[in-house]
Structures are given as structure tokens and as C-alpha cells.
Coordinates of C-alpha atoms in Angstrom, one line a residue:
X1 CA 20.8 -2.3 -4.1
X2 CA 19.7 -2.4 -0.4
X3 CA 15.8 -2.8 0.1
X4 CA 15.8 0.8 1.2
X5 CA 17.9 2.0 -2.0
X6 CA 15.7 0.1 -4.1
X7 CA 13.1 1.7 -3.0
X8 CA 14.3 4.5 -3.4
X9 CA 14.7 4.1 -6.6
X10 CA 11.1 3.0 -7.5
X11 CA 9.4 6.1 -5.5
X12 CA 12.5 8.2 -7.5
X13 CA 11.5 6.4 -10.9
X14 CA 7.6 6.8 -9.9
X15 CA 7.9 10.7 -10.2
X16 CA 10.4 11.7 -12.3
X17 CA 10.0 12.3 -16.1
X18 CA 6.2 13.0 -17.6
X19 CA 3.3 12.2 -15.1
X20 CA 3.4 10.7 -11.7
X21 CA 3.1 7.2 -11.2
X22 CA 0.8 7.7 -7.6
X23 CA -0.1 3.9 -7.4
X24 CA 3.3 3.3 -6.7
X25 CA 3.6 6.0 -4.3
X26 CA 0.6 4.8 -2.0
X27 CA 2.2 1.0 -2.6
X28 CA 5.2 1.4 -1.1
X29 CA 4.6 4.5 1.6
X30 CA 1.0 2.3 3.0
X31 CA 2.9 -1.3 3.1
X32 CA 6.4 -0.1 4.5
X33 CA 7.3 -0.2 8.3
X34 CA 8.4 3.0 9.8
X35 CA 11.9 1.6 10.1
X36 CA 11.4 1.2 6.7
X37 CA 10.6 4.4 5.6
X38 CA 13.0 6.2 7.3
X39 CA 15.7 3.9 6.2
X40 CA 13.9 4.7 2.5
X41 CA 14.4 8.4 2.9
X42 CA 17.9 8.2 3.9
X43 CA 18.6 6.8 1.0
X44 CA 16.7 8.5 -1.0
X45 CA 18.7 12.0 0.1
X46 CA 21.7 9.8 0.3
X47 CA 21.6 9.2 -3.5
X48 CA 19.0 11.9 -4.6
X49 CA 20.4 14.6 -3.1
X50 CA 16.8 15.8 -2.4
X51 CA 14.3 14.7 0.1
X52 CA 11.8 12.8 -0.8
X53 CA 8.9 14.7 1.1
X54 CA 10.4 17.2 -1.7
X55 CA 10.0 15.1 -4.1
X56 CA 6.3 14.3 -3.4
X57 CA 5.2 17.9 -2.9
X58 CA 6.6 19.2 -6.6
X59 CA 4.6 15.9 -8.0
X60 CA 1.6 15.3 -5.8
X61 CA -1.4 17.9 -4.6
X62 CA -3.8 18.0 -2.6
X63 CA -5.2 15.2 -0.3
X64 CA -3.1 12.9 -1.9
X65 CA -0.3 14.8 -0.8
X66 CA -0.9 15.4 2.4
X67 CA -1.7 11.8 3.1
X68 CA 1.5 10.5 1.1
X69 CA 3.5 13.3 3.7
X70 CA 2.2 12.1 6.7
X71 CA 3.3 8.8 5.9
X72 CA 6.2 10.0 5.2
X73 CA 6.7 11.1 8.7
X74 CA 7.3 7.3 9.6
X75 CA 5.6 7.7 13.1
X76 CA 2.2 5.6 12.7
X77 CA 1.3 3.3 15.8
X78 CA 3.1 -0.1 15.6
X79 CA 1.6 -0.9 19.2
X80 CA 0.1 -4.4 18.9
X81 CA -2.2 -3.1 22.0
X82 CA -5.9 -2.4 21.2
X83 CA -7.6 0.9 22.8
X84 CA -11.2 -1.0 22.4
X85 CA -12.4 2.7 23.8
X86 CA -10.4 4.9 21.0
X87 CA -11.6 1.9 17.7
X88 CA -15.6 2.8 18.8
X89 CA -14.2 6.5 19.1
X90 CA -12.4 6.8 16.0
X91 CA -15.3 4.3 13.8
X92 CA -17.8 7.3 14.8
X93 CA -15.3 10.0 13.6
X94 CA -15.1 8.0 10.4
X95 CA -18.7 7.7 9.9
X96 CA -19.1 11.4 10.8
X97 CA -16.6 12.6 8.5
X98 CA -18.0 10.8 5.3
X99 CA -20.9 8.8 5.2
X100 CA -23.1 10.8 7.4
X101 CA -22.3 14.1 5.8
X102 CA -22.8 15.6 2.5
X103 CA -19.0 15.9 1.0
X104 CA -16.0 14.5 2.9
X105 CA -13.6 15.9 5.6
X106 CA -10.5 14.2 4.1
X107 CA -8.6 15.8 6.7
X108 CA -10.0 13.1 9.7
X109 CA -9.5 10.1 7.3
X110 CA -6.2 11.0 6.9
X111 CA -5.3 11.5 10.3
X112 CA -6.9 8.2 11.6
X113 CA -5.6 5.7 8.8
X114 CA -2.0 6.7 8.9
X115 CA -1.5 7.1 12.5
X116 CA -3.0 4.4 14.0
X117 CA -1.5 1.0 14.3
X118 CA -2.7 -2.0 11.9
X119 CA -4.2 -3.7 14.8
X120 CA -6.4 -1.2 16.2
X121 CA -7.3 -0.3 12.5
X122 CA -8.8 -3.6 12.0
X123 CA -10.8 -2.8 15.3
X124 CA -11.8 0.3 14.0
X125 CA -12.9 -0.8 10.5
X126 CA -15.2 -4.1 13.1
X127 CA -16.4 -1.1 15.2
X128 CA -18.0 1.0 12.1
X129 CA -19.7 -1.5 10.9
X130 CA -22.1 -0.8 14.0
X131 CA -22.2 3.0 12.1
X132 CA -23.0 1.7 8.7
X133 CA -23.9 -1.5 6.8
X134 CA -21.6 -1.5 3.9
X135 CA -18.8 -1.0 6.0
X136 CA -15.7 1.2 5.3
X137 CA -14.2 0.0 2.3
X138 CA -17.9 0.3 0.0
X139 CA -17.7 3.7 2.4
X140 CA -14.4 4.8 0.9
X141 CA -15.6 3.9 -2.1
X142 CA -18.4 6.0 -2.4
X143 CA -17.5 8.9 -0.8
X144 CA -13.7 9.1 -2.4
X145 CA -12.3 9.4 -5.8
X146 CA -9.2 9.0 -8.3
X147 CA -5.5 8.5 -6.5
X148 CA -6.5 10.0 -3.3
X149 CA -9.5 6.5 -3.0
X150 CA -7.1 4.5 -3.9
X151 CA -4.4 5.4 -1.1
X152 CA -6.9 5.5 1.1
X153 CA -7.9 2.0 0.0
X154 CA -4.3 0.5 0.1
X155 CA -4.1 1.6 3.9
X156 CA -7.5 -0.2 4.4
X157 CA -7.0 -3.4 2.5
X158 CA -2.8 -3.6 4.4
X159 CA -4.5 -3.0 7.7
X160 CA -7.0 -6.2 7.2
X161 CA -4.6 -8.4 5.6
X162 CA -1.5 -7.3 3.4
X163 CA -0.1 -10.2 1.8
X164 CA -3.7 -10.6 0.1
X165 CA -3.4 -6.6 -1.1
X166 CA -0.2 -7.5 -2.6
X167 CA -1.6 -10.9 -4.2
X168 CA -3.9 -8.6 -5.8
X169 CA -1.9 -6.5 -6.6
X170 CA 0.1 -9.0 -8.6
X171 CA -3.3 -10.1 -10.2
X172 CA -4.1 -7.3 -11.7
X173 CA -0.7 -6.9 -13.2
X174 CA -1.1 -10.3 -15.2
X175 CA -4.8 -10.2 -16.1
X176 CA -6.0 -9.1 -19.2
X177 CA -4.1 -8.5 -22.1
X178 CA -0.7 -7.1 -21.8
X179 CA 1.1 -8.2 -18.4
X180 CA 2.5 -4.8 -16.2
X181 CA 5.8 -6.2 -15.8
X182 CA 7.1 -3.1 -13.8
X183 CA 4.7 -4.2 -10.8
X184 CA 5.0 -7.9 -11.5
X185 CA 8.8 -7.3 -10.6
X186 CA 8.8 -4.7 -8.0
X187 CA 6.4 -6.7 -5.4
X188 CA 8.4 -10.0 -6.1
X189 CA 11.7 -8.3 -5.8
X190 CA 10.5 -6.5 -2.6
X191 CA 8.7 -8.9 -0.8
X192 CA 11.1 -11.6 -1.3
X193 CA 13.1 -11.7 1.8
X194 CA 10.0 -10.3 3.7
X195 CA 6.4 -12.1 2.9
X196 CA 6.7 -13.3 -0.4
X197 CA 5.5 -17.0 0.6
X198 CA 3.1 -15.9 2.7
X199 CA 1.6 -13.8 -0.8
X200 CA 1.8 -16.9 -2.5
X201 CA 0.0 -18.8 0.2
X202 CA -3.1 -16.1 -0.1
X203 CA -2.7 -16.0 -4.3
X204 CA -3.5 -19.3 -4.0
X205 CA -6.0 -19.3 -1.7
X206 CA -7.9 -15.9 -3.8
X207 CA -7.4 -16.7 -7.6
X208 CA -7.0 -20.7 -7.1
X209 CA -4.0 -21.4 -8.7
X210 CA -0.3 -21.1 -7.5
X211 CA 1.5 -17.4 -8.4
X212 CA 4.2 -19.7 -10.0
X213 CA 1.1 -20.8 -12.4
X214 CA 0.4 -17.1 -13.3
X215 CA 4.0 -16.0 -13.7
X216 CA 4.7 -19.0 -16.1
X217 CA 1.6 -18.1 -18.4
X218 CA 2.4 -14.6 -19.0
X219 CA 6.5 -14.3 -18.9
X220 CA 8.9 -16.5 -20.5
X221 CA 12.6 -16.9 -21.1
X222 CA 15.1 -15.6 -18.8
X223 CA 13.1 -13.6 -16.9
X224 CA 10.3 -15.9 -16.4
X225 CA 13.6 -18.1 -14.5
X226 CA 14.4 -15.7 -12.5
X227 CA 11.1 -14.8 -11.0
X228 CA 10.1 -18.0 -10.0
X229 CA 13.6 -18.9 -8.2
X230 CA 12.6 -15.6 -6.5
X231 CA 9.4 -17.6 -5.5
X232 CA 11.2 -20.4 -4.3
X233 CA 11.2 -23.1 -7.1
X234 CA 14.5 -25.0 -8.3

């Protein structure tokens, strides 16, 4: 498969069948470029013969929808510029919308984290901590629940740094007992021609030990091989 058809595929195998894997919806729509989306719904119609934005409103609701749809429109800020005015601007709306009110109006988070460019989020998220102590994240936290929290979180924790969100990411799929294999290959697999090292590099640096280390304590065989030539050793 292509990148694009393989992602296809994994927001395709995410929804299809009993229950809605919505993780893996917010993992790839929040981390993907927009060429990248748009190149993943062309497959996805190419070989679906459905779009996906259909696809996502038959299986998601609600806020979680409508944030996993405007994603979807793969027309967020990629501008490496900072409007310093717009980040103190958009850190009150924030604060307005959640923390300083009683309930949330979803409607302004949505429209600020998936439209505006990784750069001037990280502004954003240094300008609201002028609004509230904790900062956005504890915020979101707090204020959010369930899937919808958790999207919202993935676009927060990418904007800051997103080789570490997929190095925990990759943690979590090997700790404890049981290792989730289908995330353990999917972020490997996908990342490996884009940021894979880089991932490794902040594994390393966040869980002090090398991802090669993890991945050989919790696969074996064959397919513990062929996931750590995907990582670059011999």
C-alpha cells in the first residue's frame, strides 16, 4: 500500500464492524498534514467507494464529529508565521469558552485547535498560561470528557511536540500486561519513512530506554525482526 492507502485502510478498519475505534480516528486525522489528508481521502473513495467524511458521520456524533469533520477538511494553517496579536486573542477565547465558564462551548475549541497552524498553537497554549495557572492541557482535562478529551488532547500534545505524542503513544501500547500490537504496528509502519527516528530519539529521552529495548521485551519471532529493521537495526 501507499501511505495514503494505508491509511485508508486503518481509518476504514477503525469503523467498520461492531464499535468505533475513535482513538485511531483522532491519531491519524490530528498528526496528518493536509496534503496528507487529502491524499488519505482520495484513497479512501478510490478504494471505498464512499467518502470518508461519510464514513465518520454514520460512526461518530456529536463534538467528536464535528471536530474529526473539520479535520477532515484538510485546510488548517501550515504558516510557520506567528500572529503574536491573534495567540493572546485566541488564549482569552480559550479561557472564556471553558475554564471561566460553567460548562464548555466546544464549538470555539474546535474551531481554534484545528485551524490554526502548529506554530501559532504553541503560542497560543504560552499566551493562556497568563489566563490560567494549570495551563491548557490540566484545562482540557477538566473541563472535557471521553473521545471528544482525548481528540482534543492529541491536537494539543502534536502541536507542542509530536514525535513525543507518538512515543507515548507507543508506551502505552507495551505497558502493562498484554502488548496492543495493532498500535505498536501502525505508528512504526507509518512513521517510518517520515519521523520514526526522531520518535525514537524522544522514547529514549521520556521512558529512558531505547524503543528497540521495549519492542524486544514484549514481541518475539518474526515479527519482533521485522519491527526493529523498521527502526533501523541490522
Amino acid at each position: 500500500m501507499t501511505p495514503s492507502e494505508y491509511d485508508a485502510f486503518e481509518m476504514r478498519r477503525a469503523m467498520k464492524g461492531l464499535g468505533t475505534k475513535e482513538n485511531v480516528l483522532s491519531e491519524i486525522l490530528g498528526t496528518r498534514t493536509n496534503k496528507e489528508i487529502t491524499a488519505l481521502k482520495n484513497s479512501f473513495k478510490e478504494v471505498y467507494r464512499e467518502t470518508l467524511e461519510e464514513d465518520i458521520k454514520h460512526d461518530v456524533s456529536g463534538n467528536l464529529e464535528n471536530v474529526l469533520l473539520s479535520l477532515c477538511k484538510a485546510t488548517r494553517s501550515e504558516d510557520r508565521k506567528i500572529d503574536d496579536g491573534l495567540a493572546k486573542s485566541d488564549a482569552k477565547a480559550l479561557f472564556e469558552a471553558g475554564k471561566n465558564r460553567i460548562g464548555t462551548v466546544c464549538s470555539v475549541l474546535i474551531d481554534i485547535l484545528t485551524n490554526r497552524s502548529e506554530a501559532q498553537l504553541c503560542k497560543i497554549f504560552q499566551y493562556y498560561g497568563q489566563f490560567s495557572k494549570d495551563g491548557l492541557a490540566k484545562d482540557l482535562q477538566s473541563e472535557l470528557s471521553g473521545d471528544f478529551e482525548d481528540c482534543m488532547m492529541t491536537l494539543v500534545k502534536v502541536a507542542w511536540n509530536k514525535p513525543a505524542y507518538f512515543a507515548e503513544k507507543l508506551q502505552h501500547a507495551m505497558k502493562g500486561f498484554g502488548t496492543n500490537n495493532d498500535t505498536l504496528i501502525r505508528i512504526i509502519v507509518s512513521r517510518s519513512e517520515i519521523d520514526l527516528l526522531k520518535i525514537m530519539q524522544e522514547y529514549k529521552r521520556m521512558y529512558g530506554k531505547t524503543l528497540q529495548e521495549a519492542i524486544q521485551s514484549e514481541t518475539k519471532g518474526d515479527y519482533e525482526k521485522i519491527l526493529l529493521v523498521l527502526c533501523g537495526s541490522p
